[in-house]
Amino acid sequence: MPQLLPDEAAERLVSTCRTTVGDNARSVTFFSRTDHEQLYLRDDLEQDADLMAFIGTERQDFAMASDGYSGTELGKYRYTLRVFENGYAIRVDGRDKGVLVTCDGMALRDFNHLASAVGSTLEEWEGED
């Protein structure tokens, strides 16, 4: 599978997530509208999990969230948080790419910090395009 991000960018994204949420980080996956790349997976998790369906759902929701909520009284869309029995998934979208981070339990403010840190990183990269 071809690399979507240069090694330095992938390391920075993983470092940003790990610094923000520490050992609560389970996985970090970078995705575009057509491809994805898992950048980090914690050692105690299944190393051969199939991400296609998971990322497919996020990709589909990617466009709906950006378009569907624009101009509402809720304000600018920030991130999507999904709650599961054994953890959480947070998706932060950029202009044409996104990051999906799975985590163990955390306080809501920690998700806000994570979304802000990842969003800032994506904005920097988009400015370089």
Short mmCIF file of C-alpha atoms in Angstrom, two decimals:
data_model
loop_
_atom_site.label_atom_id
_atom_site.label_comp_id
_atom_site.label_asym_id
_atom_site.label_seq_id
_atom_site.Cartn_x
_atom_site.Cartn_y
_atom_site.Cartn_z
CA MET A 1 0.00 0.00 0.00
CA PRO A 2 1.45 3.42 -0.95
CA GLN A 3 2.19 5.92 1.80
CA LEU A 4 -0.29 8.81 2.02
CA LEU A 5 1.93 10.88 4.29
CA PRO A 6 5.68 11.34 4.40
CA ASP A 7 7.26 9.66 7.45
CA GLU A 8 7.87 12.99 9.18
CA ALA A 9 4.22 14.05 8.85
CA ALA A 10 2.95 10.63 10.02
CA GLU A 11 5.26 10.74 13.05
CA ARG A 12 4.10 14.25 13.88
CA LEU A 13 0.45 13.28 13.71
CA VAL A 14 0.97 10.23 15.94
CA SER A 15 3.06 12.30 18.35
CA THR A 16 0.36 14.97 18.49
CA CYS A 17 -2.28 12.37 19.35
CA ARG A 18 -0.11 10.49 21.85
CA THR A 19 0.99 13.71 23.56
CA THR A 20 -2.61 14.88 23.86
CA VAL A 21 -4.24 11.67 25.15
CA GLY A 22 -1.26 9.56 26.25
CA ASP A 23 -1.76 5.83 26.67
CA ASN A 24 -5.51 6.24 26.03
CA ALA A 25 -4.69 6.37 22.29
CA ARG A 26 -5.59 3.06 20.64
CA SER A 27 -5.05 3.87 16.96
CA VAL A 28 -4.46 6.72 14.54
CA THR A 29 -5.56 6.47 10.91
CA PHE A 30 -5.11 9.16 8.28
CA PHE A 31 -7.54 9.08 5.35
CA SER A 32 -8.37 10.89 2.15
CA ARG A 33 -11.53 10.58 0.10
CA THR A 34 -10.04 7.57 -1.71
CA ASP A 35 -7.45 5.93 0.55
CA HIS A 36 -6.33 5.45 4.15
CA GLU A 37 -3.24 4.59 6.14
CA GLN A 38 -3.08 3.36 9.73
CA LEU A 39 -0.23 5.27 11.35
CA TYR A 40 -0.39 3.86 14.86
CA LEU A 41 -1.92 0.84 16.56
CA ARG A 42 -1.34 0.13 20.24
CA ASP A 43 0.48 -3.15 20.88
CA ASP A 44 -2.28 -4.77 22.95
CA LEU A 45 -4.84 -4.54 20.11
CA GLU A 46 -5.49 -6.89 17.17
CA GLN A 47 -2.83 -6.07 14.61
CA ASP A 48 -4.74 -7.52 11.66
CA ALA A 49 -8.11 -5.78 12.04
CA ASP A 50 -9.77 -4.86 8.73
CA LEU A 51 -10.22 -1.08 8.57
CA MET A 52 -12.03 -0.90 5.21
CA ALA A 53 -15.61 -0.94 6.56
CA PHE A 54 -14.73 1.36 9.45
CA ILE A 55 -13.00 3.92 7.25
CA GLY A 56 -15.73 3.55 4.60
CA THR A 57 -18.30 4.70 7.14
CA GLU A 58 -16.13 7.64 8.17
CA ARG A 59 -15.45 8.60 4.56
CA GLN A 60 -19.18 8.60 3.77
CA ASP A 61 -19.93 10.70 6.84
CA PHE A 62 -17.00 12.98 5.96
CA ALA A 63 -18.90 14.67 3.12
CA MET A 64 -22.24 14.67 4.92
CA ALA A 65 -20.84 16.39 8.01
CA SER A 66 -19.10 19.11 6.02
CA ASP A 67 -22.01 19.84 3.71
CA GLY A 68 -24.98 18.96 5.89
CA TYR A 69 -24.13 21.18 8.82
CA SER A 70 -22.74 24.23 7.05
CA GLY A 71 -24.59 27.43 7.78
CA THR A 72 -26.53 26.09 10.77
CA GLU A 73 -27.00 27.95 14.03
CA LEU A 74 -24.79 25.34 15.68
CA GLY A 75 -21.71 27.04 14.23
CA LYS A 76 -18.75 25.56 12.40
CA TYR A 77 -18.47 21.76 12.42
CA ARG A 78 -15.51 20.69 14.60
CA TYR A 79 -15.33 16.90 14.94
CA THR A 80 -17.34 13.70 15.27
CA LEU A 81 -17.20 11.60 18.42
CA ARG A 82 -18.54 8.04 18.37
CA VAL A 83 -19.08 6.17 21.61
CA PHE A 84 -18.66 2.38 21.75
CA GLU A 85 -18.79 -0.21 24.50
CA ASN A 86 -14.99 -0.51 24.64
CA GLY A 87 -13.81 2.93 23.61
CA TYR A 88 -14.30 6.00 21.49
CA ALA A 89 -13.61 7.07 17.92
CA ILE A 90 -13.00 10.70 17.09
CA ARG A 91 -12.87 11.93 13.50
CA VAL A 92 -11.38 15.30 12.66
CA ASP A 93 -11.85 16.47 9.08
CA GLY A 94 -9.71 18.75 6.98
CA ARG A 95 -10.62 20.14 3.58
CA ASP A 96 -10.13 16.84 1.73
CA LYS A 97 -8.59 14.56 4.34
CA GLY A 98 -9.23 13.44 7.87
CA VAL A 99 -7.88 11.63 10.89
CA LEU A 100 -9.63 8.92 12.87
CA VAL A 101 -8.30 8.35 16.38
CA THR A 102 -9.62 5.58 18.61
CA CYS A 103 -9.19 5.93 22.36
CA ASP A 104 -10.01 4.42 25.70
CA GLY A 105 -12.19 6.39 28.12
CA MET A 106 -11.43 10.07 28.55
CA ALA A 107 -13.13 13.24 29.75
CA LEU A 108 -14.92 15.38 27.14
CA ARG A 109 -12.36 18.17 27.51
CA ASP A 110 -9.66 15.69 26.45
CA PHE A 111 -11.55 15.00 23.20
CA ASN A 112 -11.79 18.76 22.64
CA HIS A 113 -8.01 19.10 23.13
CA LEU A 114 -7.36 16.17 20.78
CA ALA A 115 -9.66 17.54 18.08
CA SER A 116 -8.06 20.97 18.36
CA ALA A 117 -4.51 19.59 18.13
CA VAL A 118 -5.28 17.34 15.14
CA GLY A 119 -7.30 20.08 13.44
CA SER A 120 -4.41 22.54 13.78
CA THR A 121 -2.04 20.01 12.24
CA LEU A 122 -4.39 19.43 9.28
CA GLU A 123 -4.84 23.20 8.77
CA GLU A 124 -1.06 23.69 8.63
CA TRP A 125 -0.74 21.02 5.93
CA GLU A 126 -3.61 22.44 3.91
CA GLY A 127 -1.91 25.82 3.92
CA GLU A 128 1.12 24.19 2.31
CA ASP A 129 -0.92 22.72 -0.63
#
